[in-house]
Short mmCIF file of C-alpha atoms in Angstrom, two decimals:
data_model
loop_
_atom_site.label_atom_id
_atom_site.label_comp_id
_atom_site.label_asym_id
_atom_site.label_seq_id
_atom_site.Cartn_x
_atom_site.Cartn_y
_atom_site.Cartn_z
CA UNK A 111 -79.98 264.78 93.80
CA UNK A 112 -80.70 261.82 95.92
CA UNK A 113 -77.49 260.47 94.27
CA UNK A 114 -74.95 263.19 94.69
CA UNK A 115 -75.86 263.09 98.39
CA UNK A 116 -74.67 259.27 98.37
CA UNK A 117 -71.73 260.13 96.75
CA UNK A 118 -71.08 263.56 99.01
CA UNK A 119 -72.10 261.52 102.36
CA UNK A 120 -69.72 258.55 101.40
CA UNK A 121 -67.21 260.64 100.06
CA UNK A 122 -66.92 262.38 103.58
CA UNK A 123 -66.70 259.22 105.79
CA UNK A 124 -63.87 257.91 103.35
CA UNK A 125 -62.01 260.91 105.04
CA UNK A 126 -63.81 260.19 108.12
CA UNK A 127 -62.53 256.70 108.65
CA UNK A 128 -59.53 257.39 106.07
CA UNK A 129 -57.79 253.84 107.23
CA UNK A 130 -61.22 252.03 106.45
CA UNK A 131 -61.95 254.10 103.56
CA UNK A 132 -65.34 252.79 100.80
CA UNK A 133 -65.82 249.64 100.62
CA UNK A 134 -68.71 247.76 98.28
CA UNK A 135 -71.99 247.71 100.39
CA UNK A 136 -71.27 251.02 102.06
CA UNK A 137 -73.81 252.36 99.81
CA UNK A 138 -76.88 249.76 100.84
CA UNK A 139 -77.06 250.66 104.11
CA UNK A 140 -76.55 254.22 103.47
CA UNK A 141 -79.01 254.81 101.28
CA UNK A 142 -82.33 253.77 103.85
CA UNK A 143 -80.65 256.03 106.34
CA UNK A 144 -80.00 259.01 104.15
CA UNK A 145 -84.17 258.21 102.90
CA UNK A 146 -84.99 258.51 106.64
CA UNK A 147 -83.05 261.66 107.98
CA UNK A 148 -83.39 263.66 104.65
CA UNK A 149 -80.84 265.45 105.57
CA UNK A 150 -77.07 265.03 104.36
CA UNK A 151 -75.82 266.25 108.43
CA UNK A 152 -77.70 264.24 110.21
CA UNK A 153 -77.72 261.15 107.70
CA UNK A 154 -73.98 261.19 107.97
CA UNK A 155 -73.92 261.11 111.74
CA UNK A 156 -76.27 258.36 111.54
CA UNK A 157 -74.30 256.28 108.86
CA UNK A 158 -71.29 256.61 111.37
CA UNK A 159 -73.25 255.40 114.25
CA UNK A 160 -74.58 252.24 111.88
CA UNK A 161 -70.78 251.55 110.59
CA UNK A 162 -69.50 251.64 114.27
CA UNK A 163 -71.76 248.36 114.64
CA UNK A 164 -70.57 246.90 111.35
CA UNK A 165 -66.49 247.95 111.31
CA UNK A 166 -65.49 244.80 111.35
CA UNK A 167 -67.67 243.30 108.80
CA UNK A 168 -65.63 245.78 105.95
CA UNK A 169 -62.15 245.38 107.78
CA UNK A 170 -59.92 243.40 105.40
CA UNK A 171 -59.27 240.07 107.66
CA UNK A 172 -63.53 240.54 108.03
CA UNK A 173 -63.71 239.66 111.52
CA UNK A 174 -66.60 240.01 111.90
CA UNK A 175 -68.61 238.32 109.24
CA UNK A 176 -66.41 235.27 110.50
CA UNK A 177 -67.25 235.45 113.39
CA UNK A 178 -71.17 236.28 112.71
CA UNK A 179 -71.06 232.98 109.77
CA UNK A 180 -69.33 231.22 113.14
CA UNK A 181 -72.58 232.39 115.49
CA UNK A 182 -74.98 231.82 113.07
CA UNK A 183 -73.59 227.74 112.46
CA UNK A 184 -74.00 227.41 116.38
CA UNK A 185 -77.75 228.87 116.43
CA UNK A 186 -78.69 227.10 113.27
CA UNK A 187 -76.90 223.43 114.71
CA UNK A 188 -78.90 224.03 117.82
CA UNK A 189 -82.37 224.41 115.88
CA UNK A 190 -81.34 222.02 113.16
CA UNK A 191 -78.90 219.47 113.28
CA UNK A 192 -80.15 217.33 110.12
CA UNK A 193 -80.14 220.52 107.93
CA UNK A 194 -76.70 221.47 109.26
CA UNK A 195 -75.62 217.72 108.12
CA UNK A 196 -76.76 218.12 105.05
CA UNK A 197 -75.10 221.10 104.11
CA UNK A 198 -71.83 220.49 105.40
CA UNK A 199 -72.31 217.25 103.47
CA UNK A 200 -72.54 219.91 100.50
CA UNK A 201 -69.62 221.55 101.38
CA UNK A 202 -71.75 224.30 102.40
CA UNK A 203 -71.25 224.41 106.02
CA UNK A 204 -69.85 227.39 106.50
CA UNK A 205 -73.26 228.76 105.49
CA UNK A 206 -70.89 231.33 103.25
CA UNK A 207 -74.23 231.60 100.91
CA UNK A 208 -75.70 233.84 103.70
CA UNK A 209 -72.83 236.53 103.14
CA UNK A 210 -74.65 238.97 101.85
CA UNK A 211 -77.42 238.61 104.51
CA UNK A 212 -75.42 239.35 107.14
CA UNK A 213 -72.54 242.29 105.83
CA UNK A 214 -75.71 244.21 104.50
CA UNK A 215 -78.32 243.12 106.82
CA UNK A 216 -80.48 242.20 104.46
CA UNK A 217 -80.68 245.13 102.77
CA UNK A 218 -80.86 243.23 98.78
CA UNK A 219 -83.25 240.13 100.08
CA UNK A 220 -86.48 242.78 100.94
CA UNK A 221 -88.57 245.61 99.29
CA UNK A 222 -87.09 248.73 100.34
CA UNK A 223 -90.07 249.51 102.71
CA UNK A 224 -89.66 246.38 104.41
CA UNK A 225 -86.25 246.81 104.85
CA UNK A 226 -86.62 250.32 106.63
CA UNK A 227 -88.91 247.85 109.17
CA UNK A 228 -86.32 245.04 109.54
CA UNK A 229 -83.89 247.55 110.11
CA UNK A 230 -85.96 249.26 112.93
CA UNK A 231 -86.90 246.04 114.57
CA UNK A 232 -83.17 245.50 114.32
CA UNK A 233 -81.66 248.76 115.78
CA UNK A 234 -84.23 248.10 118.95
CA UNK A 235 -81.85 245.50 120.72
CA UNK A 236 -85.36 243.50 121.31
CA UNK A 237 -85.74 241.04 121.61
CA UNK A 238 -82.27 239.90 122.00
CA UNK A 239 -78.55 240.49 121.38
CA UNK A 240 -78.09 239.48 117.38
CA UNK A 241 -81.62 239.10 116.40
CA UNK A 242 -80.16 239.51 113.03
CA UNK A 243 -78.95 235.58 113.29
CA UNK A 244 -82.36 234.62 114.36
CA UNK A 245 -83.58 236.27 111.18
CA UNK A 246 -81.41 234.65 109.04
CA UNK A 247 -82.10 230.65 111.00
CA UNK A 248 -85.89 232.15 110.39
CA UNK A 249 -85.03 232.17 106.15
CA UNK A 250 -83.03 229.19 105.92
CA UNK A 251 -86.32 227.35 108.22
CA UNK A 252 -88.31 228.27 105.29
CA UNK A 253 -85.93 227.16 102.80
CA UNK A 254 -84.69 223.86 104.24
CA UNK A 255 -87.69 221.26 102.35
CA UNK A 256 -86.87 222.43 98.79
CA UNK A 257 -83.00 222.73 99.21
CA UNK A 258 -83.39 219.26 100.57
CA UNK A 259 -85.96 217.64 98.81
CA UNK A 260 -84.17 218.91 95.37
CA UNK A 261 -80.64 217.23 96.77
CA UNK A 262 -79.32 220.66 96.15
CA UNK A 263 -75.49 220.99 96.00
CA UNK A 264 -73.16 223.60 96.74
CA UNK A 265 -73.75 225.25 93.61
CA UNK A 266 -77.67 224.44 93.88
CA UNK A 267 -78.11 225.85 97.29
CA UNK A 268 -76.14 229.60 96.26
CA UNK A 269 -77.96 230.07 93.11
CA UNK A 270 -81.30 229.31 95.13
CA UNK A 271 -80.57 231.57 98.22
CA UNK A 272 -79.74 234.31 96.00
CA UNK A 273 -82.72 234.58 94.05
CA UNK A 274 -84.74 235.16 96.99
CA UNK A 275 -83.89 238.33 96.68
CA UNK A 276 -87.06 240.27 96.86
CA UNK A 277 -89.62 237.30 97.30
CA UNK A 278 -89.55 236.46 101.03
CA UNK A 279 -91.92 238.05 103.49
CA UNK A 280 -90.64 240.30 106.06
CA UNK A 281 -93.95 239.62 108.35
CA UNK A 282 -93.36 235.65 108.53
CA UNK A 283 -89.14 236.48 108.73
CA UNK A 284 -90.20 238.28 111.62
CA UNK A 285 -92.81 236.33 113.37
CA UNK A 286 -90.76 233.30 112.63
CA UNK A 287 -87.49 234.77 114.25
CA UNK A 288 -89.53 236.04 116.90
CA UNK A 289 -90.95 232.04 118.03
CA UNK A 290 -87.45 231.05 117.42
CA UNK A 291 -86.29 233.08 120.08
CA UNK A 292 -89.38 232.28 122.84
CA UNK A 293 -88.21 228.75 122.16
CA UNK A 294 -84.90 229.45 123.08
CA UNK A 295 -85.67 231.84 125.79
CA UNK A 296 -88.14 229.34 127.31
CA UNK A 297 -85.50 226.18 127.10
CA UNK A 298 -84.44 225.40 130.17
CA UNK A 299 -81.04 223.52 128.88
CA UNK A 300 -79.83 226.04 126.53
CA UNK A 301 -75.74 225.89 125.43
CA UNK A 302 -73.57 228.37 127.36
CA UNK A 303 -72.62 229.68 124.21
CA UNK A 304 -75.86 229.96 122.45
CA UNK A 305 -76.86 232.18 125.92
CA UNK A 306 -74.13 234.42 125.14
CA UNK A 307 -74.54 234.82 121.32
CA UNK A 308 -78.15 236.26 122.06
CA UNK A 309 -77.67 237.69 125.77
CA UNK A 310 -79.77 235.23 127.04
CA UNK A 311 -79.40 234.25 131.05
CA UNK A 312 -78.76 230.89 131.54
CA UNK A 313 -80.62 228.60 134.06
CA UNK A 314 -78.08 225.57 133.58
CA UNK A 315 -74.49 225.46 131.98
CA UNK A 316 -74.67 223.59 128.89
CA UNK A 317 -71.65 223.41 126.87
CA UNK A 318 -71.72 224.00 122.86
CA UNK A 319 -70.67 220.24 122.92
CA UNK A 320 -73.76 219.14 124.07
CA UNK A 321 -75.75 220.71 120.64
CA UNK A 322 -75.83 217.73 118.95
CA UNK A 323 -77.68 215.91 121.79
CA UNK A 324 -79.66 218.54 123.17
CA UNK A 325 -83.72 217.82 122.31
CA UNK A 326 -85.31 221.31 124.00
CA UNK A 327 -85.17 222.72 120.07
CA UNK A 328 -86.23 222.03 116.89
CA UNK A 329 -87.10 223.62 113.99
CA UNK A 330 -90.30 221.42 113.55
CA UNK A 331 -91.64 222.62 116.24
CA UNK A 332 -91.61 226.00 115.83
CA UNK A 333 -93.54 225.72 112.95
CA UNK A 334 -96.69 224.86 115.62
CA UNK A 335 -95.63 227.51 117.68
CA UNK A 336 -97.35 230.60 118.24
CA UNK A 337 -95.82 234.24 118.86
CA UNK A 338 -96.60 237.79 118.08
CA UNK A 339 -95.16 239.67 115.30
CA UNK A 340 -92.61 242.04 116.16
#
């Protein structure tokens, strides 16, 4: 039954959004909505509301995951500048490995529970603009000594993100993401355009230039921070 609803609900907003039409991942972040509502109605109204966010992630020139992969490399060069060396040294720069992170939100990486909790946290707007990113520089914190340490490659450093899928721990992701962005909050030089990725005020206009020099972040030093979970 549970199925034929999926197929009904997504059937429907193909004629909704007939230019847009199905398009593969539809059905991930369907399905913890239609779990939620229960109801086929409301869990369509809500799926509408969800793909007016994402559009432009399922749009063919995928605007949006470019310019989300383009966010993300700015956040992650900020926290990181050796690990953002070392994969663009991999040809991996582009950080295209976290695709599927960021067109399902996560939705394959985390335990179906866990998931409906990311997603909540998610949908609250708190604690900033694209906490989403945050989450994602949270993983790839966690991840940087072995894909280092093992001199993974391009090929190495796919393979190794996928198959997270359904180990990592949605507490630390969260708690991790969370100190990320009270470091960033809290840093009193932070790039004009890192302040507008997360809706951050400024205090001082720092240009995105200035990343490579800028010493207010680092991802060693979250690791002896201290926040709350979200």
């Amino acid at each position: 039954p549970g199925l034929l609803l999926l197929y009904d609900i997504l059937m429907t907003y193909c004629m909704y959004d007939f230019d847009l039409g199905y398009v593969q991942g539809m059905s991930d972040l369907l399905s913890p909505v239609l779990y939620v509502m229960e109801n086929e109605v409301h869990a369509f109204w809500c799926f509408v509301a969800f793909m007016d966010q994402l559009h432009q992630n399922f749009e063919e020139h995928m605007q949006g995951m470019k310019t989300q992969l383009i966010q993300l490399s700015v956040l992650l060069r900020l926290l990181d500048d050796e690990f953002c060396s070392y994969l663009e040294s991999q040809d991996s720069g582009y950080l295209y490995f976290c695709f599927r992170w960021l067109l399902i939100r996560f939705k394959r990486e985390f335990s179906f529970q866990d998931i409906l909790r990311l997603w909540e946290v998610m949908w609250t707007g708190l604690p900033c603009r694209n906490f989403h990113l945050l989450v994602c520089c949270a993983i790839l914190d966690s991840e940087k000594q072995t894909i280092m340490k093992n001199h993974f490659g391009f090929n190495e450093i796919l393979k190794h993100i996928n198959e997270l899928s359904m180990k990592l721990s949605v507490e630390e992701t969260l708690v991790k993401a969370e100190v990320i962005y009270t470091q960033m909050a809290n840093c009193k030089e932070l790039p004009r355009e890192v302040c507008e990725i997360l809706g951050i005020k400024c205090n001082t206009e720092v240009d995105s230039s200035g990343l490579k020099n800028n010493q207010c972040l680092k991802m060693k030093e979250l690791k002896n921070s201290d926040a709350g979970s979200c």
